[in-house]
Tab-separated table of C-alpha atoms in Angstrom:
chain	number	residue	atom	x	y	z
A	23	MET	CA	61.642	-32.501	33.125
A	24	ARG	CA	58.137	-33.712	33.637
A	25	ALA	CA	55.315	-31.248	33.392
A	26	ASP	CA	52.416	-33.711	32.968
A	27	ILE	CA	51.626	-34.126	36.769
A	28	PRO	CA	48.580	-36.340	37.055
A	29	ARG	CA	45.587	-34.166	38.101
A	30	ARG	CA	44.305	-36.647	40.571
A	31	ARG	CA	47.480	-36.192	42.702
A	32	ARG	CA	47.535	-32.403	42.584
A	33	PRO	CA	45.144	-31.459	45.355
A	34	ALA	CA	47.013	-33.567	47.983
A	35	GLY	CA	50.317	-32.176	46.843
A	36	ALA	CA	49.041	-28.623	46.958
A	37	LEU	CA	47.956	-29.136	50.488
A	38	LEU	CA	51.509	-30.341	51.395
A	39	VAL	CA	52.965	-27.292	49.857
A	40	VAL	CA	50.566	-25.014	51.731
A	41	ALA	CA	51.434	-26.841	55.016
A	42	GLY	CA	55.052	-26.122	54.454
A	43	ALA	CA	54.324	-22.516	53.685
A	44	VAL	CA	52.294	-22.155	56.851
A	45	LEU	CA	55.303	-23.330	58.838
A	46	TRP	CA	57.535	-20.850	57.030
A	47	GLY	CA	55.035	-18.161	58.030
A	48	THR	CA	55.942	-18.697	61.735
A	49	THR	CA	59.498	-17.359	61.295
A	50	GLY	CA	58.681	-13.675	61.826
A	51	THR	CA	56.646	-14.406	64.983
A	52	SER	CA	59.370	-16.634	66.315
A	53	GLN	CA	61.917	-13.954	65.830
A	54	ALA	CA	59.734	-11.385	67.435
A	55	LEU	CA	59.497	-13.500	70.546
A	56	GLY	CA	63.199	-14.147	70.597
A	57	PRO	CA	66.072	-12.115	71.992
A	58	ASP	CA	66.286	-8.496	70.894
A	59	ALA	CA	69.920	-8.858	70.146
A	60	ALA	CA	69.254	-11.327	67.383
A	61	THR	CA	69.354	-9.385	64.086
A	62	PRO	CA	67.318	-10.563	61.101
A	63	LEU	CA	70.386	-11.450	59.066
A	64	ALA	CA	71.858	-13.420	61.963
A	65	VAL	CA	68.647	-15.304	62.564
A	66	GLY	CA	68.074	-15.977	58.909
A	67	THR	CA	71.657	-17.256	58.338
A	68	THR	CA	71.821	-19.392	61.433
A	69	ARG	CA	68.330	-20.813	60.656
A	70	LEU	CA	69.527	-21.998	57.340
A	71	VAL	CA	72.891	-23.267	58.573
A	72	LEU	CA	71.193	-25.379	61.278
A	73	GLY	CA	68.279	-26.388	58.982
A	74	GLY	CA	70.794	-27.247	56.209
A	75	LEU	CA	72.740	-29.537	58.613
A	76	LEU	CA	69.496	-31.179	59.607
A	77	LEU	CA	68.388	-31.712	56.078
A	78	VAL	CA	71.724	-33.226	55.072
A	79	GLY	CA	71.701	-35.498	58.105
A	80	TRP	CA	68.068	-36.532	57.421
A	81	ALA	CA	68.986	-37.189	53.736
A	82	ILE	CA	71.831	-39.466	54.916
A	83	VAL	CA	69.469	-41.336	57.310
A	84	ARG	CA	66.832	-41.797	54.623
A	85	ARG	CA	69.303	-42.558	51.730
A	86	GLY	CA	68.030	-45.122	49.356
A	87	ARG	CA	64.534	-45.376	50.964
A	88	GLY	CA	61.863	-44.782	48.286
A	89	ARG	CA	62.093	-42.893	45.044
A	90	SER	CA	60.220	-39.896	43.552
A	91	PRO	CA	56.887	-41.068	42.040
A	92	ASP	CA	57.905	-39.575	38.687
A	93	ALA	CA	61.366	-40.980	38.750
A	94	GLY	CA	63.228	-42.130	35.660
A	95	ALA	CA	65.336	-45.266	35.596
A	96	VAL	CA	68.736	-43.737	36.272
A	97	PRO	CA	69.240	-40.132	37.349
A	98	ASP	CA	71.331	-37.985	34.979
A	99	ARG	CA	74.516	-37.157	37.060
A	100	ARG	CA	75.177	-33.912	35.199
A	101	ARG	CA	71.680	-32.676	35.693
A	102	VAL	CA	71.745	-33.573	39.305
A	103	LEU	CA	75.088	-31.849	39.828
A	104	LEU	CA	73.989	-28.738	37.871
A	105	ALA	CA	70.664	-28.503	39.696
A	106	GLY	CA	72.376	-29.025	43.110
A	107	LEU	CA	74.875	-26.254	42.441
A	108	LEU	CA	72.209	-23.862	41.105
A	109	GLY	CA	69.847	-24.663	43.971
A	110	GLY	CA	72.547	-24.070	46.524
A	111	GLY	CA	73.409	-20.784	44.920
A	112	GLY	CA	69.741	-19.866	44.964
A	113	VAL	CA	69.464	-20.683	48.705
A	114	ALA	CA	72.488	-18.583	49.474
A	115	ALA	CA	71.552	-15.737	47.205
A	116	TYR	CA	67.998	-15.578	48.569
A	117	GLN	CA	69.309	-15.269	52.097
A	118	LEU	CA	71.723	-12.417	51.307
A	119	SER	CA	69.524	-10.470	48.819
A	120	PHE	CA	66.297	-10.815	50.880
A	121	PHE	CA	67.731	-9.265	54.100
A	122	ALA	CA	69.596	-6.600	51.966
A	123	ALA	CA	66.249	-5.754	50.447
A	124	VAL	CA	64.450	-5.471	53.802
A	125	ASP	CA	67.294	-3.386	55.156
A	126	THR	CA	67.287	-1.016	52.104
A	127	ALA	CA	63.553	-0.835	51.301
A	128	GLY	CA	61.877	-1.708	54.579
A	129	VAL	CA	60.103	-4.843	55.672
A	130	ALA	CA	56.800	-4.285	53.978
A	131	LEU	CA	58.077	-3.303	50.508
A	132	GLY	CA	61.042	-5.779	50.532
A	133	THR	CA	58.894	-8.688	51.616
A	134	ALA	CA	56.040	-7.919	49.216
A	135	VAL	CA	58.281	-7.679	46.133
A	136	ALA	CA	60.440	-10.673	47.026
A	137	ILE	CA	57.585	-13.076	47.911
A	138	GLY	CA	55.208	-11.595	45.334
A	139	SER	CA	57.604	-11.903	42.429
A	140	SER	CA	58.791	-15.472	43.163
A	141	PRO	CA	55.801	-17.303	41.641
A	142	VAL	CA	56.107	-15.231	38.420
A	143	PHE	CA	59.841	-15.980	38.126
A	144	THR	CA	59.201	-19.661	38.791
A	145	GLY	CA	56.456	-19.870	36.205
A	146	LEU	CA	58.656	-18.115	33.554
A	147	ILE	CA	61.670	-20.412	34.317
A	148	GLU	CA	59.392	-23.497	34.186
A	149	TRP	CA	57.972	-22.261	30.907
A	150	ALA	CA	61.454	-21.938	29.480
A	151	LEU	CA	62.551	-25.313	30.572
A	152	THR	CA	59.501	-27.388	29.720
A	153	ARG	CA	58.209	-25.273	26.764
A	154	ARG	CA	54.758	-25.372	28.363
A	155	ALA	CA	53.135	-22.203	29.444
A	156	PRO	CA	51.238	-22.156	32.711
A	157	GLY	CA	47.467	-22.402	32.382
A	158	ARG	CA	44.947	-19.597	32.763
A	159	ARG	CA	43.983	-20.837	36.160
A	160	TRP	CA	47.599	-20.482	37.371
A	161	TRP	CA	47.870	-16.948	35.930
A	162	LEU	CA	44.613	-15.886	37.592
A	163	ALA	CA	45.476	-17.431	40.936
A	164	THR	CA	49.016	-16.040	40.890
A	165	GLY	CA	47.800	-12.535	39.868
A	166	LEU	CA	45.323	-12.553	42.743
A	167	ALA	CA	47.694	-13.769	45.346
A	168	THR	CA	50.470	-11.418	44.261
A	169	VAL	CA	48.082	-8.401	44.306
A	170	GLY	CA	46.840	-9.563	47.688
A	171	VAL	CA	50.434	-9.706	49.053
A	172	ALA	CA	51.114	-6.177	47.825
A	173	VAL	CA	47.886	-4.930	49.504
A	174	LEU	CA	48.672	-6.875	52.675
A	175	ALA	CA	52.064	-5.229	52.911
A	176	GLY	CA	50.399	-1.799	52.780
A	177	PRO	CA	51.723	1.551	51.201
A	178	SER	CA	55.448	1.879	51.223
A	179	ARG	CA	58.047	4.455	49.977
A	180	LEU	CA	59.591	3.195	46.766
A	181	VAL	CA	63.259	2.531	46.953
A	182	PRO	CA	64.675	1.501	43.616
A	183	LEU	CA	67.740	-0.370	44.887
A	184	GLY	CA	65.533	-2.187	47.458
A	185	VAL	CA	63.149	-3.251	44.797
A	186	VAL	CA	65.997	-4.586	42.613
A	187	LEU	CA	67.369	-6.541	45.636
A	188	ALA	CA	63.914	-7.901	46.395
A	189	LEU	CA	63.451	-8.990	42.827
A	190	CYS	CA	66.846	-10.790	43.103
A	191	ALA	CA	65.505	-12.572	46.158
A	192	GLY	CA	62.350	-13.628	44.232
A	193	LEU	CA	64.497	-14.935	41.377
A	194	SER	CA	66.701	-16.756	43.903
A	195	TYR	CA	63.666	-18.487	45.379
A	196	ALA	CA	62.551	-19.455	41.921
A	197	THR	CA	65.967	-20.924	41.091
A	198	TYR	CA	66.154	-23.240	44.104
A	199	ALA	CA	62.520	-24.281	43.773
A	200	MET	CA	63.101	-25.270	40.190
A	201	ALA	CA	66.369	-26.946	41.093
A	202	ALA	CA	64.612	-29.042	43.747
A	203	LYS	CA	61.874	-29.945	41.161
A	204	VAL	CA	64.548	-31.124	38.645
A	205	LEU	CA	66.155	-33.240	41.313
A	206	LEU	CA	62.871	-34.860	42.246
A	207	ASP	CA	62.073	-35.472	38.556
A	208	GLU	CA	65.476	-37.068	38.248
A	209	GLY	CA	64.454	-39.703	40.828
A	210	LEU	CA	65.885	-38.292	44.013
A	211	THR	CA	63.670	-38.636	47.149
A	212	GLY	CA	62.472	-35.545	48.880
A	213	PRO	CA	64.999	-35.735	51.750
A	214	THR	CA	67.802	-36.169	49.334
A	215	ALA	CA	66.776	-33.360	47.002
A	216	MET	CA	66.464	-30.924	49.942
A	217	GLY	CA	69.728	-32.156	51.408
A	218	VAL	CA	71.564	-31.620	48.108
A	219	VAL	CA	70.140	-28.073	47.600
A	220	PHE	CA	70.474	-26.851	51.180
A	221	GLY	CA	73.763	-28.631	51.722
A	222	SER	CA	75.178	-26.737	48.778
A	223	GLY	CA	73.659	-23.449	50.151
A	224	LEU	CA	75.068	-24.264	53.565
A	225	VAL	CA	78.685	-24.336	52.243
A	226	LEU	CA	78.242	-21.050	50.532
A	227	LEU	CA	76.702	-19.419	53.618
A	228	LEU	CA	79.312	-20.527	56.102
A	229	PRO	CA	81.693	-17.596	55.459
A	230	VAL	CA	78.742	-15.221	56.308
A	231	ALA	CA	77.753	-17.153	59.372
A	232	VAL	CA	81.204	-17.013	61.038
A	233	ARG	CA	81.272	-13.214	60.836
A	234	LEU	CA	77.973	-12.642	62.580
A	235	ASP	CA	77.458	-11.627	66.117
A	236	LEU	CA	76.026	-14.763	67.718
A	237	GLY	CA	76.089	-13.653	71.385
A	238	TRP	CA	72.301	-13.984	71.610
A	239	LEU	CA	72.691	-17.813	71.429
A	240	ALA	CA	73.855	-17.630	75.128
A	241	ASP	CA	70.213	-16.764	75.888
A	242	PRO	CA	67.993	-19.861	76.307
A	243	ALA	CA	65.234	-18.051	74.442
A	244	GLY	CA	67.703	-17.622	71.530
A	245	VAL	CA	68.487	-21.381	71.540
A	246	ALA	CA	64.840	-22.312	71.647
A	247	MET	CA	64.053	-19.869	68.764
A	248	LEU	CA	66.867	-21.276	66.635
A	249	LEU	CA	65.820	-24.873	67.208
A	250	TRP	CA	62.219	-24.047	66.225
A	251	LEU	CA	63.373	-22.344	63.154
A	252	GLY	CA	65.843	-24.910	62.074
A	253	ALA	CA	63.892	-28.089	62.969
A	254	VAL	CA	60.378	-26.928	62.076
A	255	THR	CA	60.593	-24.102	59.513
A	256	VAL	CA	63.403	-25.695	57.598
A	257	LEU	CA	63.651	-29.531	58.188
A	258	LEU	CA	59.981	-30.243	58.458
A	259	ALA	CA	58.628	-27.467	56.264
A	260	TYR	CA	60.931	-28.377	53.369
A	261	GLN	CA	60.073	-32.087	53.721
A	262	LEU	CA	56.427	-31.195	53.208
A	263	PHE	CA	57.328	-28.770	50.503
A	264	ALA	CA	59.386	-31.475	48.646
A	265	ALA	CA	56.565	-34.077	49.021
A	266	GLY	CA	54.045	-31.655	47.550
A	267	LEU	CA	56.579	-30.473	44.827
A	268	ALA	CA	56.854	-34.137	43.604
A	269	THR	CA	53.228	-34.064	42.596
A	270	VAL	CA	52.605	-30.417	41.504
A	271	THR	CA	54.424	-28.132	39.082
A	272	ALA	CA	57.088	-25.690	40.505
A	273	SER	CA	55.097	-22.713	39.351
A	274	THR	CA	51.983	-23.964	41.285
A	275	ALA	CA	54.159	-24.691	44.365
A	276	ALA	CA	55.601	-21.113	44.214
A	277	THR	CA	52.123	-19.558	44.125
A	278	LEU	CA	50.862	-21.782	46.908
A	279	SER	CA	53.887	-20.630	49.004
A	280	LEU	CA	52.225	-17.227	49.325
A	281	ALA	CA	50.412	-18.790	52.195
A	282	GLU	CA	53.519	-17.787	54.162
A	283	PRO	CA	52.817	-14.055	54.379
A	284	LEU	CA	49.081	-14.823	55.018
A	285	THR	CA	50.144	-17.057	57.952
A	286	ALA	CA	52.446	-14.332	59.256
A	287	ALA	CA	49.716	-11.772	59.190
A	288	VAL	CA	47.329	-14.107	61.006
A	289	LEU	CA	49.926	-14.882	63.732
A	290	GLY	CA	50.749	-11.194	64.071
A	291	VAL	CA	47.155	-10.629	65.120
A	292	LEU	CA	46.611	-13.678	67.268
A	293	VAL	CA	50.142	-13.935	68.964
A	294	LEU	CA	51.722	-10.482	68.726
A	295	GLY	CA	48.507	-8.487	69.236
A	296	GLU	CA	48.909	-6.480	66.077
A	297	ARG	CA	45.912	-4.545	64.742
A	298	PRO	CA	45.730	-4.798	60.972
A	299	SER	CA	44.001	-2.158	58.908
A	300	VAL	CA	40.984	-2.727	56.782
A	301	THR	CA	43.221	-2.684	53.752
A	302	ALA	CA	45.476	-5.530	55.176
A	303	GLY	CA	42.314	-7.558	55.769
A	304	VAL	CA	41.248	-7.117	52.202
A	305	GLY	CA	44.754	-8.131	51.058
A	306	ALA	CA	44.661	-11.268	53.149
A	307	GLY	CA	41.259	-12.227	51.632
A	308	VAL	CA	42.629	-11.750	48.084
A	309	VAL	CA	45.677	-13.951	48.824
A	310	LEU	CA	43.393	-16.620	50.252
A	311	ALA	CA	41.199	-16.421	47.165
A	312	GLY	CA	44.241	-16.957	44.951
A	313	LEU	CA	45.377	-19.935	46.920
A	314	LEU	CA	41.998	-21.547	46.961
A	315	LEU	CA	41.831	-21.277	43.291
A	316	LEU	CA	44.788	-23.553	43.035
A	317	VAL	CA	44.055	-25.904	45.928
A	318	VAL	CA	40.310	-26.565	45.091
A	319	PRO	CA	40.027	-28.918	42.123
A	320	ASP	CA	38.646	-27.559	38.897
A	321	PRO	CA	34.870	-28.594	38.790
A	322	ARG	CA	35.181	-29.196	35.025
A	323	THR	CA	37.662	-32.021	35.638
A	324	ALA	CA	36.704	-33.109	39.181
A	325	VAL	CA	32.987	-33.910	38.437
A	326	PRO	CA	33.710	-36.201	35.522
A	327	ARG	CA	36.225	-38.067	37.629
A	328	VAL	CA	33.814	-38.517	40.523
A	329	ARG	CA	31.175	-39.736	38.032
A	330	ALA	CA	33.653	-42.251	36.642
A	331	MET	CA	34.433	-43.416	40.143
A	332	VAL	CA	30.771	-43.982	40.974
A	333	ARG	CA	30.182	-45.944	37.699
A	334	THR	CA	33.274	-48.166	38.496
A	335	THR	CA	31.966	-48.778	42.049
A	336	ARG	CA	28.536	-49.873	40.763
A	337	ARG	CA	30.077	-52.472	38.510
């Protein structure tokens, strides 16, 4: 698996990942504006079922068009199969463990632990696979953003089982993010990689979906909500994520994904009329600082590149 992502391509890829995370951050607001009868588990599962179908369909339409920029000559079929199965398992496991964590520990604690732990798990898995430890800049940015998510969530009562389930959700996210990265590095296009991962997860989630109460889909508002969630927060968001993931490391992408809770908090204020505490505002600022640390190019490398470009232009 490639770890030597060219630095000149990282800022653009980072912005694509952030754009995808911003779209993910609209899910909570969309659900709040949807039918009251739609439970979080039903919304989350149907979102991924519809989104998975759309991703698979889009992958079929885009089949054979373009290749990952870091593609090898011929994809290793065994690696592709293993990554697809692990990625699909991660998608399904995240769905089940995340909502179980939220139900057990509460929304604030469950979300903070799940989302806050995912970059750390991703970095450790990537370290194990590539034998290259994340740099100090990544550790600092991840530490800042993770602490910011915890502060943004606010004080919560500690529930050990809920924390364990939330950690499982964070590990599940890391698993399918790494699986997608492996598929991209094997030469699959973004649509194909996401189609493989979510197609596998879709098959695993179907038994759960058929047992849910979906009566809220008779409400036009429920249909509109599901279409937004499936088409925008899955199909479009994961295409952006895959495009960015092709040019940044999985650990960096996982940290940048913490733009999701930051977006959710901003929309809560602007759309839902929520009144955040001063502590929540501080947490949001810390998350933003961590994200900027990864998105903004390192001056020590950016300045020499700019000077080299100037010299080349003068010639």
